Short mmCIF file of C-alpha atoms in Angstrom, two decimals:
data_model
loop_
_atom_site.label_atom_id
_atom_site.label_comp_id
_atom_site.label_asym_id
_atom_site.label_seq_id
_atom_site.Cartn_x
_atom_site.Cartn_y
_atom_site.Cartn_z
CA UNK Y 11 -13.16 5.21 -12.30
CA UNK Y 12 -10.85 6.07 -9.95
CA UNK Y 13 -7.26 6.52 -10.71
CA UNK Y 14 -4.04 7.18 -9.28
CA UNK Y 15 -0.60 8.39 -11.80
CA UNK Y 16 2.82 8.63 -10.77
CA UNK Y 17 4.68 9.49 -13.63
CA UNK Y 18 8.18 9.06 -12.48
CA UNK Y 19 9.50 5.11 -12.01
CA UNK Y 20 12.89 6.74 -10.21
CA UNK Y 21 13.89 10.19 -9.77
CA UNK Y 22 17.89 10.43 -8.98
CA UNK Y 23 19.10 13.64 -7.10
CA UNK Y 24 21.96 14.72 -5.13
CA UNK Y 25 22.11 15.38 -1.44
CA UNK Y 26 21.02 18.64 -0.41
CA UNK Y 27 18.92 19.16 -3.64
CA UNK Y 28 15.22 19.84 -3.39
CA UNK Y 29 12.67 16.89 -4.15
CA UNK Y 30 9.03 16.95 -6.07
CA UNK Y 31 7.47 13.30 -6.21
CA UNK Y 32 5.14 13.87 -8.83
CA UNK Y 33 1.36 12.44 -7.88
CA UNK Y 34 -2.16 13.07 -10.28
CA UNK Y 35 -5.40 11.70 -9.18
CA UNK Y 36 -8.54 11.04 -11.04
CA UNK Y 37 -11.83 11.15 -8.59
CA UNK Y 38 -15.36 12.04 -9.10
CA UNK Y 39 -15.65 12.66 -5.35
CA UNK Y 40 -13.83 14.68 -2.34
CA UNK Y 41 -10.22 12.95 -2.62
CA UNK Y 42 -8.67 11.65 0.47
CA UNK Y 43 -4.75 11.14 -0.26
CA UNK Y 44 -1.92 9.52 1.29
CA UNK Y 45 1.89 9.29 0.62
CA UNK Y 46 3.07 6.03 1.96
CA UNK Y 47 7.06 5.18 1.76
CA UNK Y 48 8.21 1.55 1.96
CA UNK Y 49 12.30 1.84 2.52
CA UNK Y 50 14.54 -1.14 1.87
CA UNK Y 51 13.36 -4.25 3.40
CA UNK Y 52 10.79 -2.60 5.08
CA UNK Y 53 6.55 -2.71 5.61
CA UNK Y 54 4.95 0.09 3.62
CA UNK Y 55 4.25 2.97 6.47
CA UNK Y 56 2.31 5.92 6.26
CA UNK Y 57 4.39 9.15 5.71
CA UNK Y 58 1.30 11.67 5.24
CA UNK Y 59 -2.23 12.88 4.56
CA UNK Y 60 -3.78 15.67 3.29
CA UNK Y 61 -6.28 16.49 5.41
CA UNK Y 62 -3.22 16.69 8.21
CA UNK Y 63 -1.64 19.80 6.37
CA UNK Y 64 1.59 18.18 8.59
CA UNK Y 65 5.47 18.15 7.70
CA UNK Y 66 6.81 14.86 8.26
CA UNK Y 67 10.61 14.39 7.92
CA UNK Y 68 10.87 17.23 6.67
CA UNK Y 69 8.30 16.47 3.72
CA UNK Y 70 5.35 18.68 3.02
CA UNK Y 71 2.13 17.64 -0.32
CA UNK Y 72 0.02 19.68 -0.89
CA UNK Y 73 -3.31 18.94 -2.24
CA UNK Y 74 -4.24 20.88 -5.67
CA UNK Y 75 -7.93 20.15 -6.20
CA UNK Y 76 -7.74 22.37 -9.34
CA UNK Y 77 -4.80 20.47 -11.00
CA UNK Y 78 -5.84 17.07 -9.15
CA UNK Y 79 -2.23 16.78 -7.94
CA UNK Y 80 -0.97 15.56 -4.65
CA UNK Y 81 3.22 16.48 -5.20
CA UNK Y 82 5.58 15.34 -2.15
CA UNK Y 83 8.24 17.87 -1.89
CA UNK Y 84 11.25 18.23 0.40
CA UNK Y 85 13.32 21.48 -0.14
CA UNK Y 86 16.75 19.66 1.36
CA UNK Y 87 16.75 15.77 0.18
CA UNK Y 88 18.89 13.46 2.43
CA UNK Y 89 20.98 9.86 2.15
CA UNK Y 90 18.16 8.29 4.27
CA UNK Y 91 15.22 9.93 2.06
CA UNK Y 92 16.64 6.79 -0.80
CA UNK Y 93 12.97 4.78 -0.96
CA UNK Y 94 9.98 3.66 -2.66
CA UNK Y 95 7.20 6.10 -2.63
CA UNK Y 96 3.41 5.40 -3.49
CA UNK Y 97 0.89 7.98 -3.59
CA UNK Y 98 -2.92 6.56 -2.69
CA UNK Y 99 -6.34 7.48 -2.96
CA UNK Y 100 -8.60 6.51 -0.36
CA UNK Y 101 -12.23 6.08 -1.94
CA UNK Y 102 -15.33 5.16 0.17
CA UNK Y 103 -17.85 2.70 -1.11
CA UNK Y 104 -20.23 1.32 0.90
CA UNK Y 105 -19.57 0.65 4.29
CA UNK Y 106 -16.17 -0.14 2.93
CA UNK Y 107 -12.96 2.32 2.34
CA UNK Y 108 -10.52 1.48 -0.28
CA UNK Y 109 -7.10 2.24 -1.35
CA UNK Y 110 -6.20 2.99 -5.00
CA UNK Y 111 -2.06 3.18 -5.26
CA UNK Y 112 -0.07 4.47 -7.91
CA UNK Y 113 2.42 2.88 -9.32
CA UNK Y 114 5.06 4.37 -7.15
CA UNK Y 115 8.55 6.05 -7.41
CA UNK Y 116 11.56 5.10 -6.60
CA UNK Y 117 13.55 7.84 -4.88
CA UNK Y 118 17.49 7.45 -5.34
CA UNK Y 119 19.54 10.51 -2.98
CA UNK Y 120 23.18 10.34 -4.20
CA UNK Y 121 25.92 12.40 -2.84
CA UNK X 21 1.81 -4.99 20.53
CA UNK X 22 2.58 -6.43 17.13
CA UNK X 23 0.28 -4.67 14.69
CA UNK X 24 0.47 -6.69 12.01
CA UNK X 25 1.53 -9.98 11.47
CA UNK X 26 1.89 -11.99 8.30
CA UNK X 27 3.34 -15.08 7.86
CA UNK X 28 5.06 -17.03 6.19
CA UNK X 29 7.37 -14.25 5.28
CA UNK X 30 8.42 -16.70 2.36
CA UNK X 31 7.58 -19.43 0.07
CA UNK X 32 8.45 -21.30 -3.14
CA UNK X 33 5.75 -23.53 -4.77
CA UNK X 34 5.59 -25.58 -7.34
CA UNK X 35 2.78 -24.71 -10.23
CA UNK X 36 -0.83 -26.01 -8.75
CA UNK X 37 0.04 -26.58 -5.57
CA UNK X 38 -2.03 -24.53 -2.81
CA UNK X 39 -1.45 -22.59 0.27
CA UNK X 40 -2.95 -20.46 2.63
CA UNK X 41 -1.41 -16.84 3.67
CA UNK X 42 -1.91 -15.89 7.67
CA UNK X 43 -2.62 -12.10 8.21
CA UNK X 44 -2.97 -11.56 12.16
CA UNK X 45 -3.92 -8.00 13.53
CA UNK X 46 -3.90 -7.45 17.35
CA UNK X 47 -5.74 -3.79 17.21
CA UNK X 48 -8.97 -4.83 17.16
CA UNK X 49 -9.35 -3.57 13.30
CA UNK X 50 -12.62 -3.70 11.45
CA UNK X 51 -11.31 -3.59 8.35
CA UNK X 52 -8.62 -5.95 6.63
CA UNK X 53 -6.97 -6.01 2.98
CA UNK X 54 -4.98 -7.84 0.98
CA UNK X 55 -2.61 -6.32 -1.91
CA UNK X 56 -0.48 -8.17 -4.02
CA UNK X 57 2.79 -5.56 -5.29
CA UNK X 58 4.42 -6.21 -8.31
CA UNK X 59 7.07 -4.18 -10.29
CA UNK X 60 5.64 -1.53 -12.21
CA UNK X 61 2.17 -1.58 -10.95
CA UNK X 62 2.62 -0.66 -7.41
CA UNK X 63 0.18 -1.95 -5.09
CA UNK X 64 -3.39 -3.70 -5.80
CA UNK X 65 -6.25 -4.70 -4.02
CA UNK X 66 -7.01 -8.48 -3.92
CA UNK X 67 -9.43 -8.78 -1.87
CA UNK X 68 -10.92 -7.02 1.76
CA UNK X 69 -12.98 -7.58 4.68
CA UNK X 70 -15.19 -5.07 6.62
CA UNK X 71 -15.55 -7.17 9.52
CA UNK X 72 -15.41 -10.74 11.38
CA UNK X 73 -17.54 -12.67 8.51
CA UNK X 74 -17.49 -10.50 5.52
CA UNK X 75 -15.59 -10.70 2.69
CA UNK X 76 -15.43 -8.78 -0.94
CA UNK X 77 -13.63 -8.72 -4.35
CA UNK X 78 -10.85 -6.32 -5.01
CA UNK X 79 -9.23 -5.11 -8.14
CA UNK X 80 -7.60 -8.63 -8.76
CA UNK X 81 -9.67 -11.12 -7.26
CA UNK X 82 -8.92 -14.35 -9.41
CA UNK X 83 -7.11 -17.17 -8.55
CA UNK X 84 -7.62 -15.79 -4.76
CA UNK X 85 -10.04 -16.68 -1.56
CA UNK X 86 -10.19 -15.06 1.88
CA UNK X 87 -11.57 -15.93 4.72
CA UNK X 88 -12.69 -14.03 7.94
CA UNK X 89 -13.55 -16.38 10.40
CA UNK X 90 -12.20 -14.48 13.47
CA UNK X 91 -11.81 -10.18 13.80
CA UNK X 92 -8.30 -10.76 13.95
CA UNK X 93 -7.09 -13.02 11.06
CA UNK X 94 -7.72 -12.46 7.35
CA UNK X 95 -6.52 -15.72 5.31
CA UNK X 96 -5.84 -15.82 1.67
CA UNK X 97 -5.71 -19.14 -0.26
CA UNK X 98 -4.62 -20.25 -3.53
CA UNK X 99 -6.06 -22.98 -4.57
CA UNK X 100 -3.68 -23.74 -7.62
CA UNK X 101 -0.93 -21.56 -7.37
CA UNK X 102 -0.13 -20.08 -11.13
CA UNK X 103 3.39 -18.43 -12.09
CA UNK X 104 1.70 -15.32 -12.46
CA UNK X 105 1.04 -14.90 -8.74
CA UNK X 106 4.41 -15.03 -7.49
CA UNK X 107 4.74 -11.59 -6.11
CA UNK X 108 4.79 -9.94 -2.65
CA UNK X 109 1.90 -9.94 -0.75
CA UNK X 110 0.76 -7.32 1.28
CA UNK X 111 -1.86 -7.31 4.46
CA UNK X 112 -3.17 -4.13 6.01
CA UNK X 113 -5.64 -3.48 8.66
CA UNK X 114 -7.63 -0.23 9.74
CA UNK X 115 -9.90 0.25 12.27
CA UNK X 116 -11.98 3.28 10.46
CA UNK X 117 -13.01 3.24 6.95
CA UNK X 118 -11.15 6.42 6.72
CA UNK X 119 -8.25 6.06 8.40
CA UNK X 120 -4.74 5.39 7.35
CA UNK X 121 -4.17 1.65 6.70
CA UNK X 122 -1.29 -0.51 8.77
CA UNK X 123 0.53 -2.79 6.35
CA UNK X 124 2.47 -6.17 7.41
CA UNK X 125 6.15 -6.82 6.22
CA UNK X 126 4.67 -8.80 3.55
CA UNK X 127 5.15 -12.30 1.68
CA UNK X 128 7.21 -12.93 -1.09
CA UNK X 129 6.06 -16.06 -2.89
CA UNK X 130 7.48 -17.75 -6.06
CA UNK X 131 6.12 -20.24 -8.01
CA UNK X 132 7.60 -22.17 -10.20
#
């Protein structure tokens, strides 16, 4: 079965120092993965895809079929970075599509 | 244009009452979901729609219904709310099966 591991419950770091959002996937078939990031008081909102190879706010993941990773780095973390972050697996079955979260990470930027 | 809409935003109840959870897309999206989040376990599928009629079972179905009478409303009920479904519920709608999913502000429900 499908599965979706975020090791990390909250990673603390200090403005300015680089961030690695551990994500490890489990998936008989071609993965489709997502980071989404849900800040305070906020709806969940996509931040990125793999299959968009894109930099968004300054975060890049890369997808690492060989070590079934899906890592969200930033090299420069900032104050407004501080959020919830959930790695997904997108998983076709059927007609249907579904999303299998992790458990997320909490990402704390301190000065 | 709204995206999507879920409301109430929040509610107490009382152990075996029942309620009924709005979800309201204005995309024109095939697809519809429900999550429930809880501390610890991130998010989880309740249950999902593929289109105006069709419903299916999730990860944690029990406890829940749905209903997908029109395209653009997905309704979850519980019949007789338990403690162990106060959490935050989450609605999301996507138009292809393999597109990103847009998620509403959520629910927070407590039940005492």
């Amino acid at each position: 079965a499908q599965r979706v591991t975020q090791p990390e419950k909250l990673l603390s770091v200090f403005k300015g120092a680089p961030v690695e959002l551990k994500c490890n996937y489990s998936y008989s078939g071609s993965p489709e993965l997502f980071w989404y990031v849900q800040y305070s008081r906020q709806r969940l909102q996509l931040l990125l895809r793999h299959i968009s190879r894109e930099s968004i706010k300054g975060f890049t993941a890369d997808l690492n079929k060989g070590e079934t990773s899906f890592h969200l780095k930033k090299p420069f973390a900032q104050e407004e970075d501080s959020a919830m972050y959930y790695c997904a697996l997108l998983i076709r079955t059927g007609t249907a599509s579904k999303l299998t979260f992790g458990t997320g990470t909490r990402l704390q930027v301190t000065l | 244009n709204a995206g999507v809409t879920q409301t109430p935003k929040f509610r107490v109840l009382k152990t075996g009452q029942s309620m009924t959870l709005l979800c309201a897309q204005d995309m024109n999206h095939e697809y519809m979901y429900w999550y429930r989040q809880d501390p610890g376990m991130g998010l989880r599928l309740i249950h999902y729609s593929v289109g105006e009629g069709t419903t299916a079972k999730g990860e944690v179905p029990d406890g829940y219904n749905v209903s997908r009478l029109k395209k653009q409303n997905f309704l979850l009920g519980l019949e007789s709310a338990a403690p162990s479904q106060t959490s935050v519920y989450f609605c999301a709608s996507v138009q292809g099966a393999m597109q990103p999913q847009h998620f509403g502000d959520g629910t927070r429900l407590s039940i005492l």
